[in-house]
Tab-separated table of C-alpha atoms in Angstrom:
chain	number	residue	atom	x	y	z
A	51	UNK	CA	170.368	-134.553	-50.796
A	52	UNK	CA	168.815	-135.603	-47.885
A	53	UNK	CA	169.368	-134.500	-44.156
A	54	UNK	CA	169.901	-137.366	-41.802
A	55	UNK	CA	169.444	-137.750	-38.038
A	56	UNK	CA	170.381	-140.117	-36.174
A	57	UNK	CA	170.463	-140.423	-32.058
A	58	UNK	CA	171.783	-140.952	-29.625
A	59	UNK	CA	175.121	-139.636	-30.531
A	60	UNK	CA	177.059	-141.074	-28.552
A	61	UNK	CA	176.989	-144.193	-25.417
A	62	UNK	CA	178.683	-145.751	-22.858
A	63	UNK	CA	177.200	-149.317	-22.637
A	64	UNK	CA	177.392	-151.835	-20.144
A	65	UNK	CA	178.918	-155.457	-21.871
A	66	UNK	CA	175.474	-158.068	-22.024
A	67	UNK	CA	173.107	-154.854	-22.750
A	68	UNK	CA	171.212	-153.990	-26.154
A	69	UNK	CA	171.290	-150.076	-27.619
A	70	UNK	CA	168.946	-149.263	-30.487
A	71	UNK	CA	169.871	-146.460	-32.868
A	72	UNK	CA	167.228	-144.429	-34.670
A	73	UNK	CA	167.552	-142.643	-37.874
A	74	UNK	CA	165.664	-140.206	-39.099
A	75	UNK	CA	165.240	-138.767	-42.551
A	76	UNK	CA	163.823	-135.337	-44.060
A	77	UNK	CA	162.323	-136.995	-46.898
A	78	UNK	CA	161.408	-140.429	-48.023
A	79	UNK	CA	163.863	-142.772	-49.791
A	80	UNK	CA	163.683	-146.225	-50.594
A	81	UNK	CA	166.914	-147.132	-50.115
A	82	UNK	CA	168.304	-147.206	-46.255
A	83	UNK	CA	171.651	-149.059	-45.216
A	84	UNK	CA	173.570	-149.321	-42.216
A	85	UNK	CA	177.133	-149.627	-41.656
A	86	UNK	CA	179.992	-149.130	-38.939
A	87	UNK	CA	183.164	-148.033	-39.013
A	88	UNK	CA	185.777	-149.282	-36.273
A	89	UNK	CA	188.754	-147.084	-34.650
A	90	UNK	CA	191.165	-146.353	-37.535
A	91	UNK	CA	189.169	-148.066	-40.039
A	92	UNK	CA	187.013	-147.926	-43.516
A	93	UNK	CA	183.375	-148.252	-43.474
A	94	UNK	CA	181.486	-151.619	-43.696
A	95	UNK	CA	177.865	-152.358	-44.765
A	96	UNK	CA	175.979	-154.699	-41.827
A	97	UNK	CA	172.616	-154.737	-43.883
A	98	UNK	CA	170.056	-152.802	-46.050
A	99	UNK	CA	167.275	-151.842	-44.152
A	100	UNK	CA	164.147	-152.838	-46.260
A	101	UNK	CA	160.777	-151.039	-45.957
A	102	UNK	CA	158.410	-153.312	-45.141
A	103	UNK	CA	160.438	-156.540	-44.857
A	104	UNK	CA	163.334	-157.775	-43.256
A	105	UNK	CA	166.461	-156.298	-43.470
A	106	UNK	CA	169.309	-158.210	-46.285
A	107	UNK	CA	172.298	-158.929	-44.107
A	108	UNK	CA	175.854	-158.689	-45.227
A	109	UNK	CA	178.105	-161.330	-44.607
A	110	UNK	CA	179.509	-161.585	-40.856
A	111	UNK	CA	175.924	-160.056	-39.850
A	112	UNK	CA	173.071	-161.943	-38.114
A	113	UNK	CA	170.071	-160.530	-37.363
A	114	UNK	CA	169.936	-161.339	-33.879
A	115	UNK	CA	172.541	-160.031	-33.124
A	116	UNK	CA	171.642	-156.239	-34.941
A	117	UNK	CA	167.873	-156.285	-35.209
A	118	UNK	CA	166.549	-153.526	-37.782
A	119	UNK	CA	163.697	-151.880	-38.753
A	120	UNK	CA	161.935	-149.375	-41.090
A	121	UNK	CA	158.549	-149.074	-40.442
A	122	UNK	CA	158.432	-146.489	-43.089
A	123	UNK	CA	160.048	-144.292	-45.671
A	124	UNK	CA	161.839	-141.930	-43.450
A	125	UNK	CA	163.184	-143.781	-40.421
A	126	UNK	CA	164.694	-146.647	-39.169
A	127	UNK	CA	166.382	-148.367	-35.915
A	128	UNK	CA	169.241	-150.316	-35.574
A	129	UNK	CA	169.615	-152.738	-31.948
A	130	UNK	CA	173.146	-154.074	-31.270
A	131	UNK	CA	172.321	-156.784	-29.011
A	132	UNK	CA	173.956	-158.624	-26.256
A	133	UNK	CA	177.320	-156.050	-26.587
A	134	UNK	CA	180.481	-156.740	-25.950
A	135	UNK	CA	183.608	-154.177	-26.262
A	136	UNK	CA	184.703	-155.472	-29.158
A	137	UNK	CA	180.942	-154.060	-30.424
A	138	UNK	CA	182.447	-150.465	-30.040
A	139	UNK	CA	182.551	-148.658	-33.030
A	140	UNK	CA	180.647	-145.699	-34.397
A	141	UNK	CA	177.607	-147.160	-36.244
A	142	UNK	CA	175.814	-145.097	-39.273
A	143	UNK	CA	172.951	-144.450	-41.069
A	144	UNK	CA	173.232	-144.444	-44.638
A	145	UNK	CA	170.854	-143.352	-47.488
A	146	UNK	CA	170.528	-143.001	-50.957
A	147	UNK	CA	169.126	-140.097	-53.423
A	148	UNK	CA	168.715	-140.373	-57.006
A	149	UNK	CA	168.815	-136.981	-58.364
A	150	UNK	CA	166.002	-136.178	-60.435
A	151	UNK	CA	166.065	-136.822	-64.502
A	152	UNK	CA	169.450	-137.984	-64.510
A	153	UNK	CA	171.737	-141.120	-63.509
A	154	UNK	CA	173.426	-139.604	-60.684
A	155	UNK	CA	173.120	-140.978	-57.600
A	156	UNK	CA	174.220	-139.755	-54.013
A	157	UNK	CA	174.217	-141.513	-51.303
A	158	UNK	CA	174.425	-139.593	-47.663
A	159	UNK	CA	175.751	-140.555	-44.547
A	160	UNK	CA	173.882	-139.467	-40.961
A	161	UNK	CA	176.231	-137.859	-38.592
A	162	UNK	CA	176.629	-141.393	-37.114
A	163	UNK	CA	176.351	-143.299	-33.236
A	164	UNK	CA	179.414	-143.626	-31.131
A	165	UNK	CA	179.322	-146.189	-28.516
A	166	UNK	CA	181.706	-147.586	-26.371
A	167	UNK	CA	180.931	-151.101	-24.859
A	168	UNK	CA	182.837	-151.276	-21.314
B	35	UNK	CA	183.080	-159.865	-54.468
B	36	UNK	CA	184.993	-157.016	-54.623
B	37	UNK	CA	188.565	-155.004	-54.124
B	38	UNK	CA	189.445	-151.533	-54.096
B	39	UNK	CA	192.990	-150.308	-53.282
B	40	UNK	CA	193.583	-146.647	-52.474
B	41	UNK	CA	197.275	-145.427	-51.145
B	42	UNK	CA	197.114	-145.493	-47.542
B	43	UNK	CA	198.163	-141.859	-46.825
B	44	UNK	CA	199.512	-139.033	-48.901
B	45	UNK	CA	201.134	-135.404	-48.517
B	46	UNK	CA	200.766	-132.373	-50.424
B	47	UNK	CA	201.463	-128.644	-50.019
B	48	UNK	CA	199.107	-125.624	-49.362
B	49	UNK	CA	197.913	-124.185	-52.968
B	50	UNK	CA	198.597	-127.670	-54.845
B	51	UNK	CA	196.998	-130.388	-56.774
B	52	UNK	CA	196.569	-133.588	-55.518
B	53	UNK	CA	195.622	-137.011	-57.691
B	54	UNK	CA	194.261	-139.841	-55.333
B	55	UNK	CA	193.969	-142.835	-57.026
B	56	UNK	CA	191.929	-145.639	-56.708
B	57	UNK	CA	192.172	-149.661	-58.394
B	58	UNK	CA	188.884	-151.253	-58.091
B	59	UNK	CA	187.523	-155.463	-59.240
B	60	UNK	CA	184.259	-155.809	-59.609
B	61	UNK	CA	181.688	-158.293	-61.003
B	62	UNK	CA	179.250	-156.041	-61.783
B	63	UNK	CA	180.382	-152.235	-61.569
B	64	UNK	CA	177.535	-149.750	-61.228
B	65	UNK	CA	179.101	-146.492	-59.992
B	66	UNK	CA	181.734	-145.259	-57.951
B	67	UNK	CA	181.525	-142.870	-55.211
B	68	UNK	CA	184.208	-140.394	-53.778
B	69	UNK	CA	183.899	-139.347	-50.131
B	70	UNK	CA	185.551	-136.875	-47.508
B	71	UNK	CA	185.613	-138.132	-43.959
B	72	UNK	CA	186.925	-135.903	-41.654
B	73	UNK	CA	188.546	-137.514	-37.982
B	74	UNK	CA	185.681	-137.600	-35.640
B	75	UNK	CA	182.721	-136.757	-38.177
B	76	UNK	CA	180.426	-139.371	-40.837
B	77	UNK	CA	181.875	-138.772	-44.427
B	78	UNK	CA	180.545	-136.425	-46.503
B	79	UNK	CA	179.678	-137.043	-50.377
B	80	UNK	CA	182.068	-135.474	-53.427
B	81	UNK	CA	181.088	-137.338	-56.152
B	82	UNK	CA	179.308	-140.206	-58.613
B	83	UNK	CA	181.015	-141.714	-61.702
B	84	UNK	CA	179.108	-144.602	-63.567
B	85	UNK	CA	180.331	-143.215	-67.008
B	86	UNK	CA	183.617	-143.158	-68.089
B	87	UNK	CA	185.529	-139.856	-68.451
B	88	UNK	CA	185.779	-136.421	-66.293
B	89	UNK	CA	182.804	-134.721	-63.629
B	90	UNK	CA	183.880	-131.622	-62.121
B	91	UNK	CA	182.577	-129.985	-59.190
B	92	UNK	CA	184.857	-126.664	-58.557
B	93	UNK	CA	187.873	-127.339	-56.879
B	94	UNK	CA	187.502	-131.436	-56.389
B	95	UNK	CA	187.367	-133.461	-60.002
B	96	UNK	CA	186.313	-137.217	-60.294
B	97	UNK	CA	187.708	-139.202	-63.307
B	98	UNK	CA	186.471	-142.666	-64.408
B	99	UNK	CA	187.840	-145.541	-66.954
B	100	UNK	CA	185.581	-148.936	-66.486
B	101	UNK	CA	187.784	-150.651	-68.649
B	102	UNK	CA	190.813	-150.317	-66.575
B	103	UNK	CA	188.641	-150.614	-63.048
B	104	UNK	CA	190.455	-147.137	-62.174
B	105	UNK	CA	188.907	-143.462	-60.685
B	106	UNK	CA	190.801	-140.809	-59.711
B	107	UNK	CA	189.876	-138.009	-57.278
B	108	UNK	CA	191.713	-134.730	-58.300
B	109	UNK	CA	191.840	-131.667	-55.709
B	110	UNK	CA	192.958	-128.578	-56.915
B	111	UNK	CA	194.497	-125.386	-54.839
B	112	UNK	CA	194.931	-127.543	-51.648
B	113	UNK	CA	193.808	-125.908	-48.440
B	114	UNK	CA	194.366	-126.862	-44.798
B	115	UNK	CA	191.120	-128.062	-44.287
B	116	UNK	CA	191.096	-130.386	-47.223
B	117	UNK	CA	193.326	-132.908	-44.781
B	118	UNK	CA	191.077	-135.698	-44.116
B	119	UNK	CA	190.419	-139.071	-45.308
B	120	UNK	CA	189.251	-140.008	-48.409
B	121	UNK	CA	187.067	-143.156	-49.407
B	122	UNK	CA	186.706	-144.971	-52.522
B	123	UNK	CA	183.387	-146.966	-52.807
B	124	UNK	CA	181.491	-148.858	-55.778
B	125	UNK	CA	178.208	-149.747	-56.242
B	126	UNK	CA	177.675	-153.110	-57.592
B	127	UNK	CA	175.278	-154.315	-60.338
B	128	UNK	CA	172.797	-156.505	-58.541
B	129	UNK	CA	173.717	-155.904	-54.957
B	130	UNK	CA	171.248	-154.175	-53.825
B	131	UNK	CA	172.926	-150.387	-54.206
B	132	UNK	CA	175.548	-151.276	-51.711
B	133	UNK	CA	178.544	-149.546	-51.717
B	134	UNK	CA	181.985	-151.368	-50.889
B	135	UNK	CA	184.145	-149.518	-49.142
B	136	UNK	CA	188.110	-149.133	-49.906
B	137	UNK	CA	190.358	-148.324	-47.121
B	138	UNK	CA	190.719	-144.798	-47.322
B	139	UNK	CA	193.315	-142.638	-48.031
B	140	UNK	CA	194.647	-140.125	-45.238
B	141	UNK	CA	195.778	-137.016	-47.003
B	142	UNK	CA	197.879	-134.168	-45.282
B	143	UNK	CA	197.863	-131.168	-45.984
B	144	UNK	CA	200.851	-129.022	-45.241
B	145	UNK	CA	201.806	-125.903	-45.426
């Protein structure tokens, strides 16, 4: 398994400002992801955070709006830039762990960052 | 692309058994996950299936049929704390290990 922490746990921000969310894992992981969960909805993948290279963004998400850093195998940041009320959501960091000696993968989520933009 | 379908909500009685179904269409299946999510909390990993058959973990079991594009999560001996949203997610081959989530099934356990 993996223990994931995120900071901040929640924030209220004014439109037009930016917020950087940090994700820390207690072990080295290859695959790290950022998701968004809007109120009452399921999870949507924003991007895959790649160590040593640019993140891979999903359709509808762009680097200028959601820049991501991945300086090492245990840490990543997601910035929500030039925020608007539509960005109010829970942002979740996730990591994939492969169970040693098996074909089993487990993907774990951090506790999330609840963002409200006013 | 992928299409994942789950019932929106289900209600069951404490102590009973409930089966939550998930159907999917994908161009390159590479595993299916089930998560539990309580309101206001992050999703919690329940199970991973990549081969056909049943995987059992205590009160929870997950079944996969790749030929039918079908999975279910079986919850036995239901408890009130099992009231939550249950999310089905599919991992696609060549998709960089990313997961695509269904909309979730809201399960309500009643006395």
